Tab-separated table of N, CA and C in Angstrom:
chain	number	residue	atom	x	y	z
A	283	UNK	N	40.276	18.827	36.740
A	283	UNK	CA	39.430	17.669	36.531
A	283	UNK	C	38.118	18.073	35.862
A	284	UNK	N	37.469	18.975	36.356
A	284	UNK	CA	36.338	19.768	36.187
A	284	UNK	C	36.605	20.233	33.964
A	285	UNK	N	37.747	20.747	34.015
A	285	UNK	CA	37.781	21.483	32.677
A	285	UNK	C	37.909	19.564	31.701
A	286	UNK	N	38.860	18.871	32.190
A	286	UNK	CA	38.639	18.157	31.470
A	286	UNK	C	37.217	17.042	30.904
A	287	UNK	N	36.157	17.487	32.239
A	287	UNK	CA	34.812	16.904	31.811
A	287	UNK	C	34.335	17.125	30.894
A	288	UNK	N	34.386	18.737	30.938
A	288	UNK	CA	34.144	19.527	29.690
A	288	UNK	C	34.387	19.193	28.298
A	289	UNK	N	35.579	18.969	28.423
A	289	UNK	CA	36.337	19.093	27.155
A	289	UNK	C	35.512	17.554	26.637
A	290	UNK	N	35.481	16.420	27.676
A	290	UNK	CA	34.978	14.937	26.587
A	290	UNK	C	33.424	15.774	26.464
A	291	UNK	N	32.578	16.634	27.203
A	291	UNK	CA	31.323	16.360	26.680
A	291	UNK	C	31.286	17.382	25.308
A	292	UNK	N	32.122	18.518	25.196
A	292	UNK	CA	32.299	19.065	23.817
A	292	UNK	C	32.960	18.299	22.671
A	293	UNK	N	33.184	17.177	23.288
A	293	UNK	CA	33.917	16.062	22.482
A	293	UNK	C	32.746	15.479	21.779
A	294	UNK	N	32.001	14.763	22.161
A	294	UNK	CA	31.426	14.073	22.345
A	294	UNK	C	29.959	14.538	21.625
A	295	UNK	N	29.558	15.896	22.054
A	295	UNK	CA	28.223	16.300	21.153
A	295	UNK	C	28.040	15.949	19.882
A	296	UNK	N	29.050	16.290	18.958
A	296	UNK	CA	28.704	16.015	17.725
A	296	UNK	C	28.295	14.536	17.513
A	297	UNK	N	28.994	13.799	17.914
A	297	UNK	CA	28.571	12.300	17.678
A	297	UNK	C	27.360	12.024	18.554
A	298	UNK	N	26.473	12.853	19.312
A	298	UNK	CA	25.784	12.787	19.892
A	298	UNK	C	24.655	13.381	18.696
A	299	UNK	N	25.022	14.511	18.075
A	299	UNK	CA	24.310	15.091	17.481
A	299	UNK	C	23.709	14.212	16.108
A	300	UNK	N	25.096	13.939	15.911
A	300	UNK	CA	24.983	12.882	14.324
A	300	UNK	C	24.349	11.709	14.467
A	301	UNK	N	24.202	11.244	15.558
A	301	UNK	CA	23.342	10.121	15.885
A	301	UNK	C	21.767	10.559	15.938
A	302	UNK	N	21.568	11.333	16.375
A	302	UNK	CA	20.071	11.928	16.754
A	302	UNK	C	19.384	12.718	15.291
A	303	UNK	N	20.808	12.761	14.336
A	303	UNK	CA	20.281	13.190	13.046
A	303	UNK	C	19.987	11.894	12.057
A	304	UNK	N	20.603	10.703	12.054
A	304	UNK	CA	20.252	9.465	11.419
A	304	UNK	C	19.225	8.769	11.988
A	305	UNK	N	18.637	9.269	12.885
A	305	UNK	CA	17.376	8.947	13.388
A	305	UNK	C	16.492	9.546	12.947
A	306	UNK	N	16.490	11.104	12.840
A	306	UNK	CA	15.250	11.636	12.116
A	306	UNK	C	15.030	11.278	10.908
A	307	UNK	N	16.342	10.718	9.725
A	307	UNK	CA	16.241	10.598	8.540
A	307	UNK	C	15.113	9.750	8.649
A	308	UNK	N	14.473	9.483	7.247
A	308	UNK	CA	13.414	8.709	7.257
A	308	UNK	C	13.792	7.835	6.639
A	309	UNK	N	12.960	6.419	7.124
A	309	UNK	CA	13.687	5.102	6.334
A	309	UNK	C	13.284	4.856	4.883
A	310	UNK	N	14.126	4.178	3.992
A	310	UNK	CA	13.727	3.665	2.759
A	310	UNK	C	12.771	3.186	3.032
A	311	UNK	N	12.365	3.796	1.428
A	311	UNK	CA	10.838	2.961	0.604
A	311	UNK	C	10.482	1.561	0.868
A	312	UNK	N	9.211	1.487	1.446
A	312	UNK	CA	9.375	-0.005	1.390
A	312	UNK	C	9.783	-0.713	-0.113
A	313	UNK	N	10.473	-1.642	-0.180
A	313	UNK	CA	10.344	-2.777	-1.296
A	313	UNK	C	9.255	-4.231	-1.395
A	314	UNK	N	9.147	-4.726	-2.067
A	314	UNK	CA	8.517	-6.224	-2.626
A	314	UNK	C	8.914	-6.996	-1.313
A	315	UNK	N	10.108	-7.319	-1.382
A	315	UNK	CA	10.855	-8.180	-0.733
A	315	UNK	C	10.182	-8.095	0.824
A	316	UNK	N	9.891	-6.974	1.621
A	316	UNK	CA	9.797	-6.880	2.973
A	316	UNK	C	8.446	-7.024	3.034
A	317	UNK	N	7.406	-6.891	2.245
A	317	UNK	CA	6.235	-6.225	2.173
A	317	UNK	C	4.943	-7.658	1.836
A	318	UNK	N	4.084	-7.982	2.530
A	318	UNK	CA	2.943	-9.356	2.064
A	318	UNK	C	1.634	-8.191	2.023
A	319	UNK	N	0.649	-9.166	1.552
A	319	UNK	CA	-0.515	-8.038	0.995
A	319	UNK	C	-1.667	-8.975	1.526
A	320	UNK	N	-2.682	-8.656	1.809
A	320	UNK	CA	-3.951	-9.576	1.882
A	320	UNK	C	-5.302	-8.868	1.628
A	321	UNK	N	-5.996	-9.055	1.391
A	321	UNK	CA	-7.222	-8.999	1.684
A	321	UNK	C	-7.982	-8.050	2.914
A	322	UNK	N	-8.545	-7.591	3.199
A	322	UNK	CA	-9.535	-7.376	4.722
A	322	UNK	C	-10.845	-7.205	4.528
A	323	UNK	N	-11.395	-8.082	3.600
A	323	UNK	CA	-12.948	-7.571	3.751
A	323	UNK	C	-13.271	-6.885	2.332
A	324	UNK	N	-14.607	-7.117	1.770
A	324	UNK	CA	-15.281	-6.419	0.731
A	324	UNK	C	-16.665	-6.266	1.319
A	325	UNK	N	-17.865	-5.235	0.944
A	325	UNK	CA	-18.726	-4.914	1.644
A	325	UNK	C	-19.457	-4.586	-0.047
A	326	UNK	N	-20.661	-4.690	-0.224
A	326	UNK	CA	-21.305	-4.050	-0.881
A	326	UNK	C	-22.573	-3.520	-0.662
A	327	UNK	N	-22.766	-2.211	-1.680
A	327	UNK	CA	-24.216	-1.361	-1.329
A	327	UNK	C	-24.482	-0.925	-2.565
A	328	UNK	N	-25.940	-0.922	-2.964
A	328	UNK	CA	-25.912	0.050	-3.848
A	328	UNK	C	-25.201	0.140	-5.554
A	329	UNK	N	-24.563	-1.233	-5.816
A	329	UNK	CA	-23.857	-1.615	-7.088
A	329	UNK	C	-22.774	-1.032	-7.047
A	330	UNK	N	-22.033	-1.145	-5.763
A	330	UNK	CA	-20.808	-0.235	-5.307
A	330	UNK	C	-19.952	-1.843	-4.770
A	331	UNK	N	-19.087	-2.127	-4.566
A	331	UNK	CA	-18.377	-3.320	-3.838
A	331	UNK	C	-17.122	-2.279	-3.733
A	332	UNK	N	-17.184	-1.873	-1.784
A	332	UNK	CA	-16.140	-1.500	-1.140
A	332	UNK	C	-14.952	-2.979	-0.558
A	333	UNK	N	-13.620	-2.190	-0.920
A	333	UNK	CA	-12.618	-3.382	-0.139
A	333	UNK	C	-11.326	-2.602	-0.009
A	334	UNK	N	-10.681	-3.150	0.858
A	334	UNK	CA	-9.775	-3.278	2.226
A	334	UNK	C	-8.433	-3.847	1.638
A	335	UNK	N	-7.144	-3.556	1.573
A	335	UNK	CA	-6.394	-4.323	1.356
A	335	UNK	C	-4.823	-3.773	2.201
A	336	UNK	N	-4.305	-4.766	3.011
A	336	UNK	CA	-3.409	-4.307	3.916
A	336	UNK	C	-2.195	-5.043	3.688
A	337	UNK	N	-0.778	-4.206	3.277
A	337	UNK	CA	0.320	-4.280	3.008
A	337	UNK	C	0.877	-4.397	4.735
A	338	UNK	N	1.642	-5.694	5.033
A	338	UNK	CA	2.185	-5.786	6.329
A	338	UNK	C	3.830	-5.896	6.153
A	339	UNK	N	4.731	-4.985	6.732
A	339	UNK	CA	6.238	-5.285	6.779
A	339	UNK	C	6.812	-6.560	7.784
A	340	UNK	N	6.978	-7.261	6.936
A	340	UNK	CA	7.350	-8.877	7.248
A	340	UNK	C	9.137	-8.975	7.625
A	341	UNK	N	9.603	-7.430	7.119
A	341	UNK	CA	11.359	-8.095	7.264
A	341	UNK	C	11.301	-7.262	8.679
A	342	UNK	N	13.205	-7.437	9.397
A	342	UNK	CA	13.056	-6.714	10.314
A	342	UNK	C	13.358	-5.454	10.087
A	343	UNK	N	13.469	-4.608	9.414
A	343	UNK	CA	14.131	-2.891	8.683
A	343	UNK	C	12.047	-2.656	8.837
A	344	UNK	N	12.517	-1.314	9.426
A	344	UNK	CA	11.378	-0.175	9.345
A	344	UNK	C	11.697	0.324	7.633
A	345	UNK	N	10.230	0.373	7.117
A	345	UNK	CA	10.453	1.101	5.771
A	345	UNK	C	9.255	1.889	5.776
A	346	UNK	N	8.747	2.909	4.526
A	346	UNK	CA	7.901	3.381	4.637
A	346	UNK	C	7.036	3.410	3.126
A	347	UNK	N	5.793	4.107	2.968
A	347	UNK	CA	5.249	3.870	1.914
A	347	UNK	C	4.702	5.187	2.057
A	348	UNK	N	4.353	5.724	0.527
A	348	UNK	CA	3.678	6.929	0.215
A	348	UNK	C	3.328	6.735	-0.561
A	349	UNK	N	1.644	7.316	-0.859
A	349	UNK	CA	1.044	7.333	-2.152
A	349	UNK	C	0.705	6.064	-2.583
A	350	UNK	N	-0.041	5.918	-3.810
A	350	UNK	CA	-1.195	5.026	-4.085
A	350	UNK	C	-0.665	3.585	-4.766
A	351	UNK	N	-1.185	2.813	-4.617
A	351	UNK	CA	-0.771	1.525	-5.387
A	351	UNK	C	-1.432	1.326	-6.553
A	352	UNK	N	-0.958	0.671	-7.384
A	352	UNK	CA	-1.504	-0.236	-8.617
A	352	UNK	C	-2.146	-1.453	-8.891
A	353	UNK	N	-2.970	-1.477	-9.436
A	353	UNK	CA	-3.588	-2.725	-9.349
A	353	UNK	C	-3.958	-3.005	-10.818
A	354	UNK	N	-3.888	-4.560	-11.278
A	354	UNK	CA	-3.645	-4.818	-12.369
A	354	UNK	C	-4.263	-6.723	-12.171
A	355	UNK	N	-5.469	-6.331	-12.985
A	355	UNK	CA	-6.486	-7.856	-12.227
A	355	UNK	C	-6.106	-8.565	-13.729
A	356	UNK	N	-6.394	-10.202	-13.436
A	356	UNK	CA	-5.906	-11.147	-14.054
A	356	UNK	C	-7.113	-12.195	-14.203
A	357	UNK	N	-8.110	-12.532	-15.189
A	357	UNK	CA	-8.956	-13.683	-15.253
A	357	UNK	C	-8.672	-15.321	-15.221
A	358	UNK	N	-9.594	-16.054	-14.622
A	358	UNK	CA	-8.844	-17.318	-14.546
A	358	UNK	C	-8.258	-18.364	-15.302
A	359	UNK	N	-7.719	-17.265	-17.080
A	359	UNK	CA	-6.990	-18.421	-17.619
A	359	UNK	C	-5.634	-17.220	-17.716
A	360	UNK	N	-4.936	-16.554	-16.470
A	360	UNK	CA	-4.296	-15.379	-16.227
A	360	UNK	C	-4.049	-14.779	-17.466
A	361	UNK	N	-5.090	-14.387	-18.606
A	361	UNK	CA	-4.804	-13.108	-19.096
A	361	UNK	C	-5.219	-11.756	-18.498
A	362	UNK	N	-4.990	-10.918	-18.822
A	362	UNK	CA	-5.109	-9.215	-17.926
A	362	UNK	C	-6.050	-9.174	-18.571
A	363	UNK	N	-6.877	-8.398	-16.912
A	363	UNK	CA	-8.570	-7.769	-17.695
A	363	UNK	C	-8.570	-5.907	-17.482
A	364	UNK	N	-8.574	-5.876	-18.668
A	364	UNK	CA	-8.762	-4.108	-18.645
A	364	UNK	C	-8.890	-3.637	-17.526
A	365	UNK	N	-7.763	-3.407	-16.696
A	365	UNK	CA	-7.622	-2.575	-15.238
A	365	UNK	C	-7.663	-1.038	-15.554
A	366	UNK	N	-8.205	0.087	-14.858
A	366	UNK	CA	-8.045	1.296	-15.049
A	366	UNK	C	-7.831	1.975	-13.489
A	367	UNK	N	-7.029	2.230	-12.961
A	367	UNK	CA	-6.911	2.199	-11.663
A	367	UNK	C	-7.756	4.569	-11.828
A	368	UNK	N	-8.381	4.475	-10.581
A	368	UNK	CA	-8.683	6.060	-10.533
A	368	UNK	C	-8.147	6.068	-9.410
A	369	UNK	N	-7.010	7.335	-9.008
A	369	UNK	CA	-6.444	7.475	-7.508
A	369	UNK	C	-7.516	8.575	-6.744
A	370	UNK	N	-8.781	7.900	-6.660
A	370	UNK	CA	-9.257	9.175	-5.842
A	370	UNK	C	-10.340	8.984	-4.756
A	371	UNK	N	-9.747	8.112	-4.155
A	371	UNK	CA	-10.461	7.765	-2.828
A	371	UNK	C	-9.747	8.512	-1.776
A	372	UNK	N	-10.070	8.652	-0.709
A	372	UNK	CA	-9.721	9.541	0.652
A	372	UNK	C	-8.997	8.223	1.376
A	373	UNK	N	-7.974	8.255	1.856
A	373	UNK	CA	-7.321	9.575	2.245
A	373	UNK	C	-6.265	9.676	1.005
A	374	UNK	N	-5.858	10.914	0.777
A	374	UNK	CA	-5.008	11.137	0.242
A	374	UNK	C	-3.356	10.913	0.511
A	375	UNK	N	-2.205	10.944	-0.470
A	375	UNK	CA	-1.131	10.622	0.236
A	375	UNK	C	-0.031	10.946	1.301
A	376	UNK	N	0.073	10.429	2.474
A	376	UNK	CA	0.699	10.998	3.611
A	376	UNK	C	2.255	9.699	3.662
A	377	UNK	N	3.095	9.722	4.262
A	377	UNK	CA	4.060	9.204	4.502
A	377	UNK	C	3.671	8.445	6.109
A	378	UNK	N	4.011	6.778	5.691
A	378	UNK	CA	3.102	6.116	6.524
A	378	UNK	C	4.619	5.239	6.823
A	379	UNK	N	5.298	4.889	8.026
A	379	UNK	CA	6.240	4.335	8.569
A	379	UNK	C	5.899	2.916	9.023
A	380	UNK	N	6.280	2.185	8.472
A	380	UNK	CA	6.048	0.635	8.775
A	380	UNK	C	7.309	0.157	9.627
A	381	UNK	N	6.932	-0.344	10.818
A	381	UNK	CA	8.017	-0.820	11.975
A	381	UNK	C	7.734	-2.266	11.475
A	382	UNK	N	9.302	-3.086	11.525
A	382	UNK	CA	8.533	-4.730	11.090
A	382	UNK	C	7.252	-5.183	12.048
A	383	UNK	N	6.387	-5.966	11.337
A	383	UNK	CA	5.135	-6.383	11.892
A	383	UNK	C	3.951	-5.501	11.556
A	384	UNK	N	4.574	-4.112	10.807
A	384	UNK	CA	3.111	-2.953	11.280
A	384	UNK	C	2.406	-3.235	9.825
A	385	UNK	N	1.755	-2.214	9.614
A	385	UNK	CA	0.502	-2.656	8.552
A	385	UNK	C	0.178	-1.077	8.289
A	386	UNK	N	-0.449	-1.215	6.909
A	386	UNK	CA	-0.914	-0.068	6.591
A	386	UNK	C	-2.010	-0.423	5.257
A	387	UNK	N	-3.303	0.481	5.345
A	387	UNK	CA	-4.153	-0.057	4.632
A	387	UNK	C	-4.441	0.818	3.364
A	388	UNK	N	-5.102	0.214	2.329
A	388	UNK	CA	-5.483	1.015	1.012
A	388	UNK	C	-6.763	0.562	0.896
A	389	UNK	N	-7.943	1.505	0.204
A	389	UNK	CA	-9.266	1.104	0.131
A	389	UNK	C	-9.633	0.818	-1.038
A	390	UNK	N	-10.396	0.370	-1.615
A	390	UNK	CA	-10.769	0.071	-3.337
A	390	UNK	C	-11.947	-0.052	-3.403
A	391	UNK	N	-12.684	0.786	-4.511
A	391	UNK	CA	-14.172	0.583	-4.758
A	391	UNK	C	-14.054	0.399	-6.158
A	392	UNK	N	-15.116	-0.362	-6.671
A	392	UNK	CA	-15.907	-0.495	-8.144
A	392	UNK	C	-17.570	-0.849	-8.067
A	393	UNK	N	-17.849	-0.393	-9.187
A	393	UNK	CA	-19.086	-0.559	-9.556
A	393	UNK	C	-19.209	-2.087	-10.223
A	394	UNK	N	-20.125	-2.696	-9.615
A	394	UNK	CA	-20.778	-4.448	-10.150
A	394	UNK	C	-21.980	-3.834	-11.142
A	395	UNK	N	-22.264	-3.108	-11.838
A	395	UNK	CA	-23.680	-2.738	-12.560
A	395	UNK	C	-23.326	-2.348	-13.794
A	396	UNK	N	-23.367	-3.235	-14.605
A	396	UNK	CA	-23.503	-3.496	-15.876
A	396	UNK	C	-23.989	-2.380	-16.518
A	397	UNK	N	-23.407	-1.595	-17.994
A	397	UNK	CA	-23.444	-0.669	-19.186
A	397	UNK	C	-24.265	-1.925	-19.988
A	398	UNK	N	-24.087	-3.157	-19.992
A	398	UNK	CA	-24.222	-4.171	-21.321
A	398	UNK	C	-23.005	-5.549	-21.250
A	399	UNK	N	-24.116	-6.092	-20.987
A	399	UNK	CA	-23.099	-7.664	-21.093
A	399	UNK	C	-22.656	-7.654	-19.850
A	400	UNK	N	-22.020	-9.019	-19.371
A	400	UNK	CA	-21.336	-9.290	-17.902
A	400	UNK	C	-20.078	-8.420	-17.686
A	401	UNK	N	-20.129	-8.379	-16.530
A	401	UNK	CA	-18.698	-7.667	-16.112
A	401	UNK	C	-17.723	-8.821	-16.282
A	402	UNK	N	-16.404	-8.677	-16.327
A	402	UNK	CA	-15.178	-9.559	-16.436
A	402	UNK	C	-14.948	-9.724	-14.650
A	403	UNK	N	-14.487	-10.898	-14.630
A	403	UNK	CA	-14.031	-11.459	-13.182
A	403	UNK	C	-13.161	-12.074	-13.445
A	404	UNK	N	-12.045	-11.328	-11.811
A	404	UNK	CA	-10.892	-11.696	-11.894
A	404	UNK	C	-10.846	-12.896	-11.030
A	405	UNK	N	-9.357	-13.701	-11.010
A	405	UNK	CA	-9.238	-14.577	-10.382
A	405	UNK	C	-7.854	-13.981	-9.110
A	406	UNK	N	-7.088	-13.408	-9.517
A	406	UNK	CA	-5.983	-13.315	-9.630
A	406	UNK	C	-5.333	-11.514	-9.555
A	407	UNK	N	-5.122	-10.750	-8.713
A	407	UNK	CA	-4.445	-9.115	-8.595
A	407	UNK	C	-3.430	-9.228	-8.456
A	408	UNK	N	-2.380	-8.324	-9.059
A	408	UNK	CA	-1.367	-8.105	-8.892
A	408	UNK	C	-1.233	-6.942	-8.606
A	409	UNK	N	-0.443	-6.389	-7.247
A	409	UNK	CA	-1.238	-5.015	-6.444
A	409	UNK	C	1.092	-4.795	-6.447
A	410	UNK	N	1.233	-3.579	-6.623
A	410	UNK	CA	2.485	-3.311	-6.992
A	410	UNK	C	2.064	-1.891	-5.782
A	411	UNK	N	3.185	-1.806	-4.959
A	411	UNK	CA	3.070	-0.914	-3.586
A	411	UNK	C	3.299	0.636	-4.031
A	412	UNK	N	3.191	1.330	-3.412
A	412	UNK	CA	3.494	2.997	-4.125
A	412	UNK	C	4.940	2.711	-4.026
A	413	UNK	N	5.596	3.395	-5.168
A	413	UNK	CA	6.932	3.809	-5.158
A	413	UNK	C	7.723	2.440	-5.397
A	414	UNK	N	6.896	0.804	-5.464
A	414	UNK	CA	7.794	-0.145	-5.490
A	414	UNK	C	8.034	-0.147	-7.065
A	415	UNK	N	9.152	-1.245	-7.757
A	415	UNK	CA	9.134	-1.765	-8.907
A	415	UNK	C	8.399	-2.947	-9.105
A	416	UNK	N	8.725	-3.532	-8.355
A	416	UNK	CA	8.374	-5.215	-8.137
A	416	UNK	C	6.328	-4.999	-7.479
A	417	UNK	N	5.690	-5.889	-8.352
A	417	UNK	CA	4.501	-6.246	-7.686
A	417	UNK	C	4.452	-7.781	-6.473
A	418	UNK	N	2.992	-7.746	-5.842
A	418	UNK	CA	2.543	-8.438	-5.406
A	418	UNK	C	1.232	-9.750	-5.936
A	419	UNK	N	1.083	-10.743	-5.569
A	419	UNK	CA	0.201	-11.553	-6.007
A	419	UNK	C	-0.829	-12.128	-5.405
A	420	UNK	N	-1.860	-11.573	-5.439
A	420	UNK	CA	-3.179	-12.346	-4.659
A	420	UNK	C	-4.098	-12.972	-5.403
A	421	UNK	N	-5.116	-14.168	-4.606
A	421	UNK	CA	-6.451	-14.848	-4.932
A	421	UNK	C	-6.908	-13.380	-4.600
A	422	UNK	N	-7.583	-13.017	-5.776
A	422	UNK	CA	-8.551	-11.589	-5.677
A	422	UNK	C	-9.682	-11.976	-6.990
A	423	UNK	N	-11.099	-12.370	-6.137
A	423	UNK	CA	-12.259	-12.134	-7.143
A	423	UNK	C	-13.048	-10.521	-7.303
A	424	UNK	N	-12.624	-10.065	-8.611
A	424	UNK	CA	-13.343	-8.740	-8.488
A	424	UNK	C	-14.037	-8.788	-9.429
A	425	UNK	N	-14.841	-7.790	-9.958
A	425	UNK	CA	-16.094	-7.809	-11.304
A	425	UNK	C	-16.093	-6.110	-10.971
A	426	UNK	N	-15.107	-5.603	-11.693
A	426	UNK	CA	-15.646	-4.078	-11.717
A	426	UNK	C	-15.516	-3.649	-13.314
A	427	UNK	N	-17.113	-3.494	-13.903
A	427	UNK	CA	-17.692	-3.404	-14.366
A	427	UNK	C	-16.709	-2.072	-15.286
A	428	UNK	N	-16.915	-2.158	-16.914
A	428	UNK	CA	-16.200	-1.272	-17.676
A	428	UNK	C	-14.158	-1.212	-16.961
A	429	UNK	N	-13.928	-2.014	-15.987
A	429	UNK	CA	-12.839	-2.405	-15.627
A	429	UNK	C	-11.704	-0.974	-14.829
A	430	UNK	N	-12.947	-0.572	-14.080
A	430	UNK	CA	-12.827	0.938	-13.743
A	430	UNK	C	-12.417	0.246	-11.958
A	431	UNK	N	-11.101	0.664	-11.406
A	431	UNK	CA	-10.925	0.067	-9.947
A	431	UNK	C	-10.538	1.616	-9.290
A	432	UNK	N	-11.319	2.084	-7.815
A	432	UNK	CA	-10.851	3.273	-7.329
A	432	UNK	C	-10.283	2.887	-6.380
A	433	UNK	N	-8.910	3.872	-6.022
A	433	UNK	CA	-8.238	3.568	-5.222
A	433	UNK	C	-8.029	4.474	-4.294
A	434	UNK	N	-7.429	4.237	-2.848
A	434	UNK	CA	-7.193	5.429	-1.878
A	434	UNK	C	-5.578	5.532	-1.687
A	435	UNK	N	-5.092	5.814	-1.432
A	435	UNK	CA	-3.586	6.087	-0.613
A	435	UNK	C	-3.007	5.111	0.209
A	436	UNK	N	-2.245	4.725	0.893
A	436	UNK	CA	-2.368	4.203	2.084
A	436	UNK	C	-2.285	4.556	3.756
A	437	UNK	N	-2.886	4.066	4.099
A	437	UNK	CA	-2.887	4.443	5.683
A	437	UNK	C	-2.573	3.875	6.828
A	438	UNK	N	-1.677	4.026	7.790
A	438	UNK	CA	-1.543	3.489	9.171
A	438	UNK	C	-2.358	2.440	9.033
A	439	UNK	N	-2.045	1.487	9.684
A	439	UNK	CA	-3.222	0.522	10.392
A	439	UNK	C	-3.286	-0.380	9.205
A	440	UNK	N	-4.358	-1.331	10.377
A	440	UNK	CA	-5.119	-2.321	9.425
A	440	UNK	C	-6.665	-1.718	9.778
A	441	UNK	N	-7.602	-1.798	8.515
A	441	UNK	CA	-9.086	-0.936	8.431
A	441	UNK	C	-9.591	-2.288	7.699
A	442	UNK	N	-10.941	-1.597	7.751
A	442	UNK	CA	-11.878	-2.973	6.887
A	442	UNK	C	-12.546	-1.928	5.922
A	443	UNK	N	-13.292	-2.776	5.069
A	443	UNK	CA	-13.579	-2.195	3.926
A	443	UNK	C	-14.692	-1.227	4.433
């Protein structure tokens, strides 16, 4: 009786094992489809306007995101205003696991202080996720000046600007 216990739990490991290995895998990239974007806040100092923007997983699949997003601003008769995205805000890119419902944030700075003439203002961002194809669409008023937008990575959580 004893040998045959044995024998189901040597049976049995591997599918024990193979299960505990499709768990460590890590989940697909987030996509468009699972993913809403908003806002959290803009702060300014100094001819600097800091802001906040938090990607939330809306489907039920855990996905994940790495590395920096795109951003690509739109004036209010939606033609594109000279976006130049710089990836070099802190934190840098880490692999960030979104459980449905979770959130993860990206930071954005530009300069409001004029070289000559008004800055361009957007009405309208289209913020495309690291690693997605497909973008996103927000009410986003920005004015960054020579059309220069810095960006951070994304991170765990929801943060404010």
């Amino acid at each position: 009786m004893a040998a045959a216990g044995m024998v189901a739990a040597i049976v049995a490991m591997p599918t024990a094992l193979a299960a505990l290995h499709a768990q460590e895998s890590p989940p697909a990239t987030c996509v468009r489809n699972q993913l809403g974007v908003r806002s959290n806040g803009t702060q300014g100092a100094a001819g600097t306007i800091y802001g906040a923007l938090v990607f939330t997983n809306r489907s039920h699949a855990m996905c994940r995101l790495k590395g920096y997003p795109r951003i690509q601003l739109f004036g209010k008769d939606g033609r594109p205003i000279h976006t130049t995205v710089r990836r070099d805000l802190s934190p840098g890119p880490k692999n960030v696991r979104l459980a449905p419902g979770a959130s993860a944030t990206f930071r954005t700075s530009y300069s409001d202080v004029s070289s000559g003439g008004p800055c361009p203002t957007s009405s309208v961002a289209q913020i495309t996720p690291p690693n997605a194809g497909a973008s996103l669409f927000i009410p986003a008023t920005m004015f960054p000046c020579e059309g220069v937008v810095h960006v951070s990575a994304v991170r765990a959580g929801v943060h404010h600007a």
